[in-house]
Coordinates of C-alpha atoms in Angstrom, one line a residue:
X292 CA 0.6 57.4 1.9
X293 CA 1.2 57.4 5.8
X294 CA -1.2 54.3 6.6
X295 CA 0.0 51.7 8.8
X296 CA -0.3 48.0 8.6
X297 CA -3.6 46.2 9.2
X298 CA -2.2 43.2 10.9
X299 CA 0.7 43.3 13.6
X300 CA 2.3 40.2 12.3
X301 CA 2.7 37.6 10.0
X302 CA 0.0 35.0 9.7
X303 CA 0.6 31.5 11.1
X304 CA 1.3 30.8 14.9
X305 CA 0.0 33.2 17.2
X306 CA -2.9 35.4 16.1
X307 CA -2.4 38.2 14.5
X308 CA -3.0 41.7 16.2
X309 CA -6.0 43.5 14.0
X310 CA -6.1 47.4 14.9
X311 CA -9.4 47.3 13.4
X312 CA -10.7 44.7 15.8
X313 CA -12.1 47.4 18.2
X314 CA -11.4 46.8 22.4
X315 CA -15.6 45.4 22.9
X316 CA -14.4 42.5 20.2
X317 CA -13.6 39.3 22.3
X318 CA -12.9 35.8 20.0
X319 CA -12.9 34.0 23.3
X320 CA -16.0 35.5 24.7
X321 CA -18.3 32.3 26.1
X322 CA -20.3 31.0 23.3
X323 CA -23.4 31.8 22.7
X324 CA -26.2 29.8 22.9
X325 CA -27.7 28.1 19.8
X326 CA -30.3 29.7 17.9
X327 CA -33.4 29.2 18.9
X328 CA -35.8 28.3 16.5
X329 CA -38.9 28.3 19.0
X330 CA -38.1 32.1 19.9
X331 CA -37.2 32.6 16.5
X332 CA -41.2 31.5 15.7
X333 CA -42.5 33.8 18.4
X334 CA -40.5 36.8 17.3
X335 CA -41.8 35.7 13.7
X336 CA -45.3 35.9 14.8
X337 CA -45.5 39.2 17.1
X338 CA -43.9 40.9 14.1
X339 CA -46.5 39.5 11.5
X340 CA -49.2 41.1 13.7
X341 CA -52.2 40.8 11.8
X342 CA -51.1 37.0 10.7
X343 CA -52.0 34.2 12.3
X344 CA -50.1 32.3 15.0
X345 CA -48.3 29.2 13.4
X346 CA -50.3 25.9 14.1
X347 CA -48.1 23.1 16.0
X348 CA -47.4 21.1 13.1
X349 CA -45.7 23.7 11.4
X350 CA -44.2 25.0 14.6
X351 CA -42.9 21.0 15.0
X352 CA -41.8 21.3 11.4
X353 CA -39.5 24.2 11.8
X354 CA -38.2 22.4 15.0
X355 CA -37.5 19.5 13.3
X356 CA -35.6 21.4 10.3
X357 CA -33.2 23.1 12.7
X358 CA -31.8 20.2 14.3
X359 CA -31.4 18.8 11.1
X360 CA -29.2 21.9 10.2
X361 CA -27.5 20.9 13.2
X362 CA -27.1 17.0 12.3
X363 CA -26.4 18.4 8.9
X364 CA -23.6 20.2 10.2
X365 CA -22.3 17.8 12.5
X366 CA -22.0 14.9 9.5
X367 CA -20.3 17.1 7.0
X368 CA -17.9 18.7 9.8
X369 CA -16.8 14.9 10.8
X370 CA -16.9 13.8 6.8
X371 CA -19.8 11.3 7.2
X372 CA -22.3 12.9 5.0
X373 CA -24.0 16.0 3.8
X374 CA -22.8 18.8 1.7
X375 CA -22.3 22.5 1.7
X376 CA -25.1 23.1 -0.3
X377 CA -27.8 21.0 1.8
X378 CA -26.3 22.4 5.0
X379 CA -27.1 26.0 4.0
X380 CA -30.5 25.2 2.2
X381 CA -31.7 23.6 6.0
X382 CA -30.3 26.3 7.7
X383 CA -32.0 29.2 5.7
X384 CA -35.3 26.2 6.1
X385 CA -34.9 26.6 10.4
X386 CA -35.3 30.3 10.1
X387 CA -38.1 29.9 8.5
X388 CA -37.5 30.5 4.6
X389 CA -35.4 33.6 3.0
X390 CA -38.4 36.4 3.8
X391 CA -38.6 34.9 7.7
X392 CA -34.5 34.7 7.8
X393 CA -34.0 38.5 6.6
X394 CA -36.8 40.1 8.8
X395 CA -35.1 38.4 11.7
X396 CA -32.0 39.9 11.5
X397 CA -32.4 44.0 12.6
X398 CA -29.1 44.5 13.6
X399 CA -27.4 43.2 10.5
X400 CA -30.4 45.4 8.2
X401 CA -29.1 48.7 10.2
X402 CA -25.9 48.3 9.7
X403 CA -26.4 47.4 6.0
X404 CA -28.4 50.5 5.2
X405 CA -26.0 52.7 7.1
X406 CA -22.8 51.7 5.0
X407 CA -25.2 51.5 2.1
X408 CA -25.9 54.9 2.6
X409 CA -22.7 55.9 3.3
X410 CA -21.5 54.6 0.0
X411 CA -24.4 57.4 -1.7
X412 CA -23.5 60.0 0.0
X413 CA -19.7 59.8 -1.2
X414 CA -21.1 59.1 -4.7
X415 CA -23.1 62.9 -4.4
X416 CA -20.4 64.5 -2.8
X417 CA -16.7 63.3 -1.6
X418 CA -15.3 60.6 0.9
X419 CA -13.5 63.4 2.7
X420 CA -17.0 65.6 3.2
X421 CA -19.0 62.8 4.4
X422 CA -16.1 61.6 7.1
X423 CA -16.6 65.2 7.7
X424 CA -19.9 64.9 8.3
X425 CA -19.8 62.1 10.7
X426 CA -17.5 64.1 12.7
X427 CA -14.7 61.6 11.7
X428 CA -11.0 63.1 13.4
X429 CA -9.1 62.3 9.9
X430 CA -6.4 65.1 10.3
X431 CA -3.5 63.2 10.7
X432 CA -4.8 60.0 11.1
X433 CA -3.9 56.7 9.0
X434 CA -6.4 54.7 7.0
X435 CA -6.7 52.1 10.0
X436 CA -7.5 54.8 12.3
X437 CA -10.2 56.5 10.2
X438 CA -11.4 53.0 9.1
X439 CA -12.0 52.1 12.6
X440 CA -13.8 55.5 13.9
X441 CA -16.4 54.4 10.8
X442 CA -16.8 51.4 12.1
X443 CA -17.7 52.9 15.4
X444 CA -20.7 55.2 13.6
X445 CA -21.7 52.4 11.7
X446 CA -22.1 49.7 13.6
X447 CA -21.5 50.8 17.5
X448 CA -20.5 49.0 20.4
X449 CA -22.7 45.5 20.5
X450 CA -25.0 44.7 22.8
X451 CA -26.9 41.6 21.3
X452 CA -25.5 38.4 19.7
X453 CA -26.7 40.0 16.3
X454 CA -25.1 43.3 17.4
X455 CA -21.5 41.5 17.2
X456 CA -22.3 39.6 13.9
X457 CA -23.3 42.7 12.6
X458 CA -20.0 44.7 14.0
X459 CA -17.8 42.0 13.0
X460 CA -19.1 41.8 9.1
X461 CA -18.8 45.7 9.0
X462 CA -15.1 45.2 10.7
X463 CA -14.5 42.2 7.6
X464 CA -15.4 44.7 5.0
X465 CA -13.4 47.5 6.3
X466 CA -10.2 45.1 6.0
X467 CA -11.4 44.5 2.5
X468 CA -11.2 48.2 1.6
X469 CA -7.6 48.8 3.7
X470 CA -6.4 46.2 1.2
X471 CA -7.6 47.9 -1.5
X472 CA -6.4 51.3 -0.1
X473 CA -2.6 49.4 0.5
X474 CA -3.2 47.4 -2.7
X475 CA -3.3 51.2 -4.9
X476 CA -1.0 53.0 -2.7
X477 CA -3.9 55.9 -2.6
X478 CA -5.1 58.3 -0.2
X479 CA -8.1 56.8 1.6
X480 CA -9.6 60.6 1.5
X481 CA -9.5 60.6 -2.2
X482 CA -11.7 57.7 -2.8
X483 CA -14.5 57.5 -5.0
X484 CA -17.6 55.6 -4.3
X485 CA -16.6 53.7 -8.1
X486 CA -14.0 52.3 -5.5
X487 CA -16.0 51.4 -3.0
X488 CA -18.6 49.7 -5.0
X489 CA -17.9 46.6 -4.0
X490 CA -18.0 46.8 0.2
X491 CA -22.5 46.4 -0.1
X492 CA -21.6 43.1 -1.5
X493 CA -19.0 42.5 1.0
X494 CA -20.7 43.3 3.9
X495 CA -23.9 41.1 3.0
X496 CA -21.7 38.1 2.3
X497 CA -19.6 38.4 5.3
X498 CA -22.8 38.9 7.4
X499 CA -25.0 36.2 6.1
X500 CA -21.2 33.9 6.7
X501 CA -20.9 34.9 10.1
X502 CA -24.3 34.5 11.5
X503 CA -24.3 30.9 9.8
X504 CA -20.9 30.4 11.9
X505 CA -22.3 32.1 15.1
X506 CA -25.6 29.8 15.1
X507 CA -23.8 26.4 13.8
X508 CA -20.1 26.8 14.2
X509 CA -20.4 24.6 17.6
X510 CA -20.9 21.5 15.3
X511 CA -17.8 22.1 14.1
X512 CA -15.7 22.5 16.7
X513 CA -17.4 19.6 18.4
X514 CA -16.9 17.3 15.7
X515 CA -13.4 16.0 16.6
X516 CA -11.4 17.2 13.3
X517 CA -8.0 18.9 12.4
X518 CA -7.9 22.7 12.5
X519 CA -7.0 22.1 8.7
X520 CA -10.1 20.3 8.0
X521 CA -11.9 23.0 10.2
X522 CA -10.0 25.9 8.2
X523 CA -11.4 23.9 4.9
X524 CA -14.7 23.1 5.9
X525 CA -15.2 27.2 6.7
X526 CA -13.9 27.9 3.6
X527 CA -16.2 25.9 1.7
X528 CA -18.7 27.6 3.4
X529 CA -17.8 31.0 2.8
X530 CA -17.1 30.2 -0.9
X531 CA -20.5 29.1 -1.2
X532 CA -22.3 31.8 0.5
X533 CA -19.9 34.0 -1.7
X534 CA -21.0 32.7 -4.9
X535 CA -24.6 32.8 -4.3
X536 CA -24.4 36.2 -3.3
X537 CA -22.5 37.5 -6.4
X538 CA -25.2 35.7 -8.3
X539 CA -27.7 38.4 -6.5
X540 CA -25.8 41.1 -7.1
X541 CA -24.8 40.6 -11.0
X542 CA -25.5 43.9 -12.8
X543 CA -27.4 45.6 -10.2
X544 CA -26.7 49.2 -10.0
X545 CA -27.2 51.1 -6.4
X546 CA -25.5 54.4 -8.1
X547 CA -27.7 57.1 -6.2
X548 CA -30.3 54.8 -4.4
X549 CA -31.4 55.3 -0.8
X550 CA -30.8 52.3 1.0
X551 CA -33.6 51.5 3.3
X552 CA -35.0 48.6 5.5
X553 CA -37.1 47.8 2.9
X554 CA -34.6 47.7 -0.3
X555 CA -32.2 45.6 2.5
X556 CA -34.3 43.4 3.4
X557 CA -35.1 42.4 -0.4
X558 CA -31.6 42.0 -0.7
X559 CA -30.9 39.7 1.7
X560 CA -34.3 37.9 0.8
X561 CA -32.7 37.7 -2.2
X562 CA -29.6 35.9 -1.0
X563 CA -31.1 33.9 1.4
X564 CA -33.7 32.1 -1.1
X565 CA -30.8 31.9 -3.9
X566 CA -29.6 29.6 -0.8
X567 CA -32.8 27.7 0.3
X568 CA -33.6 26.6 -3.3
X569 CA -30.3 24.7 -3.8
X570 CA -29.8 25.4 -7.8

């Protein structure tokens, strides 16, 4: 098939080289500062425009609910309490409720109705014409390399914080449809959109997962524990987020849909409530 392999090396001990981590990816950049839920409140309110401003008790409550996301996640990550499910209903609580945490998160909605899109237009026409279409170099090329040029149209070089969860959720799903291109032993120009079905899903879990970890991952770190407990706890996590997000997608057909802000939003709406309710 003429692809080359996604990783440069086995897994274990050093980390493994990943050609579709693009150059503007750093894992050891300087953390970023916490989410702020005070600045999450004012963005809140200047986009609600016609809504009033929130009063101070309910600007203290949400506050109060993001450092107990943080507590949450500090007690569960050190084993002295808490559990998956209460750590992601507070979290979803500190943005502000499922309708507040998708309308807060532009650079994640872009890229979501980008590859949603994307996903359409190969359904109405053919992988091959729409890579065409984005002016993709595929002659020649293996499935890493044209992975990683749609990655670039998708979701471009970061600037923000969001920007790089957003990049980083598109570059997860990507992987997910190498394996599946290695997995079949197929072209990657001959795929159908029945084969990437899937990579909406994919994306949304991976990006809900990774802004989680990029807002509260510090409590983990801090909390003193075995990279095996850390490795477990993050799985747990992502398990979680995966299930409730599978749950929102059961037997919903995007076959011809145009994705926009609107139908994304829902979507993670959707997810995030699933989340916040704790069922």
């Amino acid at each position: 098939m003429g692809t080359s392999s996604m990783y440069g090396g086995p897994g274990g001990g050093a980390p493994r080289e990943n050609p579709l981590l693009p150059p503007d990816f750093d894992p050891n950049s300087p953390e970023q500062p916490d989410f702020n839920p005070d600045q999450d409140q004012e963005d809140q309110n200047d986009n609600d425009g016609n809504e009033e401003a929130g009063n101070p008790d309910q600007e203290s409550e949400i506050q109060t609910t993001w450092q107990s996301a943080k507590t949450l996640m500090s007690k569960l990550s050190s084993g002295n309490a808490g559990s998956v499910t209460s750590v992601v209903s507070t979290y979803v609580k500190a943005h502000g409720g499922g309708k507040s945490a998708s309308r807060s998160i532009p650079s994640g909605v872009r890229a979501a109705v980008r590859l949603g899109n994307f996903v359409s237009s190969v359904a109405s026409s053919s992988f091959r014409e729409v890579i065409e279409s984005y002016k993709i170099d595929y002659q020649g090329k293996s499935a890493t390399e044209i992975l990683t040029q749609l990655i670039d149209v998708l979701a471009p070089a970061p600037i923000t914080r969001e920007d790089s969860v957003a990049r980083k959720a598109l570059i997860i799903t990507m992987e997910q449809v190498y394996e599946m291109v290695e997995r079949s032993e197929m072209d990657i120009m001959e795929m159908d959109a029945n084969g990437l079905n899937f990579i909406v899903p994919c994306y949304v879990k991976a990006f809900i997962y990774e802004r989680l970890l990029n807002d509260l991952g510090s409590r983990i770190e801090s909390s003193n524990i075995t990279t095996d407990r850390a490795i477990e706890l993050e799985t747990e996590l992502r398990d979680y987020i995966d299930s409730k997000v599978d749950v929102v997608f059961k037997g919903r057909d995007f076959s011809g849909s145009t994705f926009t802000t609107d139908l994304v939003e829902s979507i993670f709406n959707q997810c995030y409530t699933a989340m916040e309710i704790m069922i």
